[in-house]
PDB file of C-alpha atoms in Angstrom:
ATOM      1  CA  UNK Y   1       0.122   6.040  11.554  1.00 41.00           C
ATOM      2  CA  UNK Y   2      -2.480   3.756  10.080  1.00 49.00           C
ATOM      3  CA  UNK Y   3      -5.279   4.359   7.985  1.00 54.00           C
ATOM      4  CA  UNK Y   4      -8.259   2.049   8.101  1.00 56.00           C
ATOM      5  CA  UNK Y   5     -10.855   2.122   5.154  1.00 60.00           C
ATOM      6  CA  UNK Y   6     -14.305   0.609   5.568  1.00 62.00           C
ATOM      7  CA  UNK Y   7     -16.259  -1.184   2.448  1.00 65.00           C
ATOM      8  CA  UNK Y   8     -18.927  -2.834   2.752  1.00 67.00           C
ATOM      9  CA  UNK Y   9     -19.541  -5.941   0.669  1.00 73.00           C
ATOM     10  CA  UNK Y  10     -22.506  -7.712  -0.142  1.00 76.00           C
ATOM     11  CA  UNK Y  11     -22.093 -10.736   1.671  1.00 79.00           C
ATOM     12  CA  UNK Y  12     -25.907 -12.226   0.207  1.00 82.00           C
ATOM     13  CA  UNK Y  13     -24.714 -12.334  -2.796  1.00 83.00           C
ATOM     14  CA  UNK Y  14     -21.403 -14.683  -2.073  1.00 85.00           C
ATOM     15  CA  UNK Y  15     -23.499 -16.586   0.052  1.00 84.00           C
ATOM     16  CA  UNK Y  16     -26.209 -17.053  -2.555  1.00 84.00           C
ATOM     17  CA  UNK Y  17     -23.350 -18.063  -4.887  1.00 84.00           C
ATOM     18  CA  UNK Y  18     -21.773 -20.718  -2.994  1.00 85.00           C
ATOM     19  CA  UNK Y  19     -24.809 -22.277  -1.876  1.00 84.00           C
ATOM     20  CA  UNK Y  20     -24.587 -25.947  -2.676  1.00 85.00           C
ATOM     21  CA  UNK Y  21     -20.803 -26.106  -2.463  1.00 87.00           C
ATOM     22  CA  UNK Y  22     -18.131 -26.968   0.507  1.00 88.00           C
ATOM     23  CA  UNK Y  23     -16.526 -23.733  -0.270  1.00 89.00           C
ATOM     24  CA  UNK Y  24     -15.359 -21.307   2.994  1.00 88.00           C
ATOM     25  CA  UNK Y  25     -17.111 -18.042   2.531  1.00 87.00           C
ATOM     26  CA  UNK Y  26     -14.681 -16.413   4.613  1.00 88.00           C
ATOM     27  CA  UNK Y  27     -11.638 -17.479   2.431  1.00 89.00           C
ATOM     28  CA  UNK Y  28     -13.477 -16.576  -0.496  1.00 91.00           C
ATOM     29  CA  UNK Y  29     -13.978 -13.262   0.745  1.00 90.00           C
ATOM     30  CA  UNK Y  30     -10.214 -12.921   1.606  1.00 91.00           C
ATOM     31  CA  UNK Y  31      -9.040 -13.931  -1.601  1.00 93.00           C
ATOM     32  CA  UNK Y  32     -11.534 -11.644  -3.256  1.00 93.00           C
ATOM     33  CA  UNK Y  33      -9.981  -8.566  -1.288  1.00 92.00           C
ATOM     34  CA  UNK Y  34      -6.685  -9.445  -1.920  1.00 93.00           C
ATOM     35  CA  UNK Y  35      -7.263  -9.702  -5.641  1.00 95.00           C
ATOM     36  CA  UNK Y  36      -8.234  -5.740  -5.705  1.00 94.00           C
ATOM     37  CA  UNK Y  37      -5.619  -5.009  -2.978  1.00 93.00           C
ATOM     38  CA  UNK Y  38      -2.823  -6.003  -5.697  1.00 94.00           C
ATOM     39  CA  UNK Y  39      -4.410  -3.811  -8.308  1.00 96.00           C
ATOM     40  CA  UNK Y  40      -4.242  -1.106  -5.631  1.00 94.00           C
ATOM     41  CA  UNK Y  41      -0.470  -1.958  -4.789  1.00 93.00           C
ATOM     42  CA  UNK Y  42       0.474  -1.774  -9.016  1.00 94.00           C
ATOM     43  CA  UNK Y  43      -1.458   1.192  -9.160  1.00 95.00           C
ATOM     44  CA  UNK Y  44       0.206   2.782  -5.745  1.00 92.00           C
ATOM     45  CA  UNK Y  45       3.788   1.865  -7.332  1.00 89.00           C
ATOM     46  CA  UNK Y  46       3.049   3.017 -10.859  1.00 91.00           C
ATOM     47  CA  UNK Y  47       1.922   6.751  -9.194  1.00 91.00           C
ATOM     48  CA  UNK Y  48       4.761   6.466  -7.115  1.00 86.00           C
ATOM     49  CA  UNK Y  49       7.415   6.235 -10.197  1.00 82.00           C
ATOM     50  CA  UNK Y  50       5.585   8.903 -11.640  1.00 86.00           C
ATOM     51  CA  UNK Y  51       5.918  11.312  -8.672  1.00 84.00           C
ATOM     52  CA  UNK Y  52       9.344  10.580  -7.102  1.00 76.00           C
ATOM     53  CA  UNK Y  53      12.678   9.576  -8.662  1.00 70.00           C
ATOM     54  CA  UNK Y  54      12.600   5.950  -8.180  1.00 64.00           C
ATOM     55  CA  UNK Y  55      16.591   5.567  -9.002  1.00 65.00           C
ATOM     56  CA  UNK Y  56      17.125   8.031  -6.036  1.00 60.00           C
ATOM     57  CA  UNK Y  57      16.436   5.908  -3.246  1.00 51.00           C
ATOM     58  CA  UNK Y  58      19.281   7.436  -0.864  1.00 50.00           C
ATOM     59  CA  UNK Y  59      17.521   9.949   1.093  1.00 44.00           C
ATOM     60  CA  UNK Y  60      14.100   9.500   1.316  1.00 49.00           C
ATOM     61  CA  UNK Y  61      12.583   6.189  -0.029  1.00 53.00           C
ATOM     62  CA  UNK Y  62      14.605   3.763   2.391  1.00 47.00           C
ATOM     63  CA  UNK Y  63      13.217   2.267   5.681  1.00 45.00           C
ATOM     64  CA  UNK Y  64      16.193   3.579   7.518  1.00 45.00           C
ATOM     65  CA  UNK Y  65      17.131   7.361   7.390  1.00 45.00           C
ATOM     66  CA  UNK Y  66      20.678   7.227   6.724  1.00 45.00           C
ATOM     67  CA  UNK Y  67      21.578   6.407   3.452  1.00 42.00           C
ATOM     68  CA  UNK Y  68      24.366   3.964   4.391  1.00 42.00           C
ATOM     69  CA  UNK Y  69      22.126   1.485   5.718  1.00 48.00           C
ATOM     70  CA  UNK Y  70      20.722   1.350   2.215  1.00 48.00           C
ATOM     71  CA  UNK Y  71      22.739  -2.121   2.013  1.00 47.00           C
ATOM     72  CA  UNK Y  72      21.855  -3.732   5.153  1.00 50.00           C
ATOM     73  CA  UNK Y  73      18.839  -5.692   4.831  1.00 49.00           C
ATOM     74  CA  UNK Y  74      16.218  -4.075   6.869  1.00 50.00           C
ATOM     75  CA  UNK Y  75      16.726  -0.575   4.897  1.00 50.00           C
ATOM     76  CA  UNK Y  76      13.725  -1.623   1.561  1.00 59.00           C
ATOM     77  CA  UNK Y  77      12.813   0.699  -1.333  1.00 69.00           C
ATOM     78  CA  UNK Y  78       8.938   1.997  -0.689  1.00 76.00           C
ATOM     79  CA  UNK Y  79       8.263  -0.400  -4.034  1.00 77.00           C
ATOM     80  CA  UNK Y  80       9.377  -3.061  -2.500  1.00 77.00           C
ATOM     81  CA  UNK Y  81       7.366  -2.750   0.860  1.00 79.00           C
ATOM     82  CA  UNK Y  82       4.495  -3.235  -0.306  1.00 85.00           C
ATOM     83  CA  UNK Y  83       2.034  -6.165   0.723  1.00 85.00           C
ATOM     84  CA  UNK Y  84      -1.578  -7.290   1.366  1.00 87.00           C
ATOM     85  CA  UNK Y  85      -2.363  -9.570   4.693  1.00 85.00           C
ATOM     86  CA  UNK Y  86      -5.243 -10.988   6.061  1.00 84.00           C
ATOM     87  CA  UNK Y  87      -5.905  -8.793   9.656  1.00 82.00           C
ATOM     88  CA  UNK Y  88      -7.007  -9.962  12.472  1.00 79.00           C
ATOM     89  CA  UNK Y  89     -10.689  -9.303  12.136  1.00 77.00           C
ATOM     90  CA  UNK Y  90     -12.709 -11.920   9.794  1.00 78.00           C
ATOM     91  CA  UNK Y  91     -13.182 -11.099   6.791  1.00 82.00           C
ATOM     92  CA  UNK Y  92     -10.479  -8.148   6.247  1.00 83.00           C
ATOM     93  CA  UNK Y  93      -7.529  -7.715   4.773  1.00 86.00           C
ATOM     94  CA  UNK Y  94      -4.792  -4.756   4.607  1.00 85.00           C
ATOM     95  CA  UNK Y  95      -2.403  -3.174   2.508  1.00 87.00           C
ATOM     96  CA  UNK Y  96       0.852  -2.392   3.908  1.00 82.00           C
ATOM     97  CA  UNK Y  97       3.863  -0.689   3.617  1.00 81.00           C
ATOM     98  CA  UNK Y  98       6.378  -0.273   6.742  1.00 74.00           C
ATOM     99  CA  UNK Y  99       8.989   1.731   4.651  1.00 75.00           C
ATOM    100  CA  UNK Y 100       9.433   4.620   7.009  1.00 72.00           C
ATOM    101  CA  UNK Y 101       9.318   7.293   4.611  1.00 77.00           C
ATOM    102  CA  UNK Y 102       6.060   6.476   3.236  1.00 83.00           C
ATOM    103  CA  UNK Y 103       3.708   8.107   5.683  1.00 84.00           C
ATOM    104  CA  UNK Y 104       5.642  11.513   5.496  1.00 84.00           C
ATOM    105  CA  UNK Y 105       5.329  11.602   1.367  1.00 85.00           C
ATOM    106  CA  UNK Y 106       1.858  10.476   1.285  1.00 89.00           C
ATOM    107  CA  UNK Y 107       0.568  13.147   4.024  1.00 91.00           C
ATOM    108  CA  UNK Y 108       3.550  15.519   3.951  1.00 92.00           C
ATOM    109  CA  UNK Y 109       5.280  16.686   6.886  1.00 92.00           C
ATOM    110  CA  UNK Y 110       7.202  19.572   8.834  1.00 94.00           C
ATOM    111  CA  UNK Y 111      10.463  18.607  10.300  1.00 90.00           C
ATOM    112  CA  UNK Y 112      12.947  20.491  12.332  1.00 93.00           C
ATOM    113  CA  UNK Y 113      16.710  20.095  13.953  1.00 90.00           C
ATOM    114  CA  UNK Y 114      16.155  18.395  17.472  1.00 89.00           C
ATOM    115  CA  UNK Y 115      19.549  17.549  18.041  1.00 89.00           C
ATOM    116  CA  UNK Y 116      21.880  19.846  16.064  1.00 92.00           C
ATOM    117  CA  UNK Y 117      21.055  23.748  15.192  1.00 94.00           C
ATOM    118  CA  UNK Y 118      19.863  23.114  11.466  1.00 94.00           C
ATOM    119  CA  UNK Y 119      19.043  20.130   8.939  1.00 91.00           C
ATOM    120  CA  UNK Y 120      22.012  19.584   6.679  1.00 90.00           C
ATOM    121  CA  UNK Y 121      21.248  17.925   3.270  1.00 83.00           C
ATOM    122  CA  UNK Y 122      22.511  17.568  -0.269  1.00 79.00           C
ATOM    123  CA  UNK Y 123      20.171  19.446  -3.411  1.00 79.00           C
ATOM    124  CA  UNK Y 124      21.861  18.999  -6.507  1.00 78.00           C
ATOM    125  CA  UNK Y 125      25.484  18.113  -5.290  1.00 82.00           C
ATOM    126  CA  UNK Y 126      25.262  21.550  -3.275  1.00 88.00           C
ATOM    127  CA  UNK Y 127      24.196  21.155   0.123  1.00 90.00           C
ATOM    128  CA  UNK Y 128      21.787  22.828   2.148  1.00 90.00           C
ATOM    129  CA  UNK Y 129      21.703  23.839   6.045  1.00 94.00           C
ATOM    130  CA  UNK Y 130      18.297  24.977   7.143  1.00 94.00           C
ATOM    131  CA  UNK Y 131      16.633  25.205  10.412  1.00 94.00           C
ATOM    132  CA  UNK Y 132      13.009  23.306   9.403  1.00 94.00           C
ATOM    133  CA  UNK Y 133      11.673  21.961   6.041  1.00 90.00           C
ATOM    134  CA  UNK Y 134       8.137  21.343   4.374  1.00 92.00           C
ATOM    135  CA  UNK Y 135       7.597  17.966   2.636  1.00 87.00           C
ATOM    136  CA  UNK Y 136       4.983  18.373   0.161  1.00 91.00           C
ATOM    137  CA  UNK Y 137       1.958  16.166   0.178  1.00 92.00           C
ATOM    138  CA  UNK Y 138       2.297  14.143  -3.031  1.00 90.00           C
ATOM    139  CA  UNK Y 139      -0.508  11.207  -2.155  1.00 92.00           C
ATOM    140  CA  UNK Y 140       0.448   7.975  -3.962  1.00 91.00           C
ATOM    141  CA  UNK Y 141      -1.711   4.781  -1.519  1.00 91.00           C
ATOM    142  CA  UNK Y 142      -4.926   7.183  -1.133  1.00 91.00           C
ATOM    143  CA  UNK Y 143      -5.675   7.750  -5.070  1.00 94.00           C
ATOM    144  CA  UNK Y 144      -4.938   4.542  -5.698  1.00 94.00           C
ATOM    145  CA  UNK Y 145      -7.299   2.964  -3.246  1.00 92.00           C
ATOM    146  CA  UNK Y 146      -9.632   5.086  -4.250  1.00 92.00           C
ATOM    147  CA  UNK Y 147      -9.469   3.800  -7.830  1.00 94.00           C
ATOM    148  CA  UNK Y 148     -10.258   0.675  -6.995  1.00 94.00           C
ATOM    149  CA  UNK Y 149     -12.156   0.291  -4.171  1.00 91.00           C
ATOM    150  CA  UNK Y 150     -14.339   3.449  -4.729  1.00 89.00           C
ATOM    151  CA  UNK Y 151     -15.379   1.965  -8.097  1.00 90.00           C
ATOM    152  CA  UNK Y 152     -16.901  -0.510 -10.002  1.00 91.00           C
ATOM    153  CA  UNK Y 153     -12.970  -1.832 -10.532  1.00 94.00           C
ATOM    154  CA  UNK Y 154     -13.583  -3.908  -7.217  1.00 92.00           C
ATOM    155  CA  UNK Y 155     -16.786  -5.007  -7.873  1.00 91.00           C
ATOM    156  CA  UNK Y 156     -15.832  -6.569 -10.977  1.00 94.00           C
ATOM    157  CA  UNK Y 157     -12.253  -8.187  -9.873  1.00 95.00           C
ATOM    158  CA  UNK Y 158     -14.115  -9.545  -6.923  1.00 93.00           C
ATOM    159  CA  UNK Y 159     -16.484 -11.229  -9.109  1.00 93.00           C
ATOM    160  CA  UNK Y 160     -14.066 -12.436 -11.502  1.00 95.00           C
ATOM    161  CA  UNK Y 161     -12.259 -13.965  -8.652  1.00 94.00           C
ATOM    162  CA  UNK Y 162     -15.866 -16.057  -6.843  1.00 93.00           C
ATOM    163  CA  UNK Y 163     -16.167 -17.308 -10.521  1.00 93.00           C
ATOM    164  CA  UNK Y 164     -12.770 -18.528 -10.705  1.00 94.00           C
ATOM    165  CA  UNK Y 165     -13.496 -20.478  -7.250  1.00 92.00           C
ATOM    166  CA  UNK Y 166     -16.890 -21.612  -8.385  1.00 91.00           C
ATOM    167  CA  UNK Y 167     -14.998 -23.225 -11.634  1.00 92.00           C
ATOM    168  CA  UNK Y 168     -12.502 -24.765  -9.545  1.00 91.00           C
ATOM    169  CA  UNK Y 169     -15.112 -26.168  -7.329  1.00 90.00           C
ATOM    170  CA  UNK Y 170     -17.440 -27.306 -10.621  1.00 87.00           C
ATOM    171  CA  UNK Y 171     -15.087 -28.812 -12.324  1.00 89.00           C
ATOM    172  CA  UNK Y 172     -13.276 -31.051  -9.794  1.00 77.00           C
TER     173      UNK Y 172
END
């Protein structure tokens, strides 16, 4: 399940900036999202460690349910599935992170047996047979894109970023 989160920026202002240049707007603008997206990734990961016991990746931080495809190569830690991409659309970019667990401990989730009569699974060394559980909501992505993109944080990262260009381009 995606989530899509619109911002508006103001594109006057970039153009204003690079008027007089051969500079791309459009891969200005890309590079400027991307700069806040990786503040929102560090920020995602360092909530993440703080929720969630990152040395515990068994049961419910791989790509892959079972745990003993946690040494074939598709099965990757939720911190290390993180990335930001240009989409499809001009001008936008994405964060993403295909780790299958990630959706259910950002949102939470109820699951139940399908196959078998109850969920077996080890607490504590003891383990556990019940017919449904509850995964709490513990939000890790959504604070952290608020931090940055519902603040002046982006505002000022994206500018730091169109100055670097315009340097680059001044000083050639």
């Amino acid at each position: 399940m995606a989530n899509f989160i619109d911002f508006n920026i103001d594109i006057d202002s970039i153009e204003k900036a690079l008027e007089n240049t051969t500079l791309k707007m459009d891969s200005i603008i890309i590079k400027m999202q991307k700069s806040v997206n990786k503040e929102v990734i560090k920020s995602a990961k360092k909530r993440f460690r703080s929720l969630f016991d990152t040395k515990n990746h068994n049961y419910y931080t791989l790509t892959n349910a079972n745990a003993e495809n946690a040494s074939k190569k598709n099965a990757k830690p939720i911190l290390n599935n993180f990335k930001t991409t240009k989409a499809k659309e001009k001008r936008s970019t994405w964060i993403l992170n295909n780790s299958y667990y990630a959706g259910f401990l950002e949102k939470g989730a109820h699951i139940e047996a399908k196959k078998a009569k109850y969920l077996v699974f080890k607490i504590n060394g003891e383990w556990k047979r019940v017919k449904s559980s509850t995964i709490p909501s513990r939000p890790f992505i959504a604070p952290a894109v608020a931090e940055w993109w519902e603040s002046s944080k982006s505002v000022e990262k994206q500018e730091a970023v169109l100055q670097k260009e315009l340097e680059k381009f001044w000083n050639k």
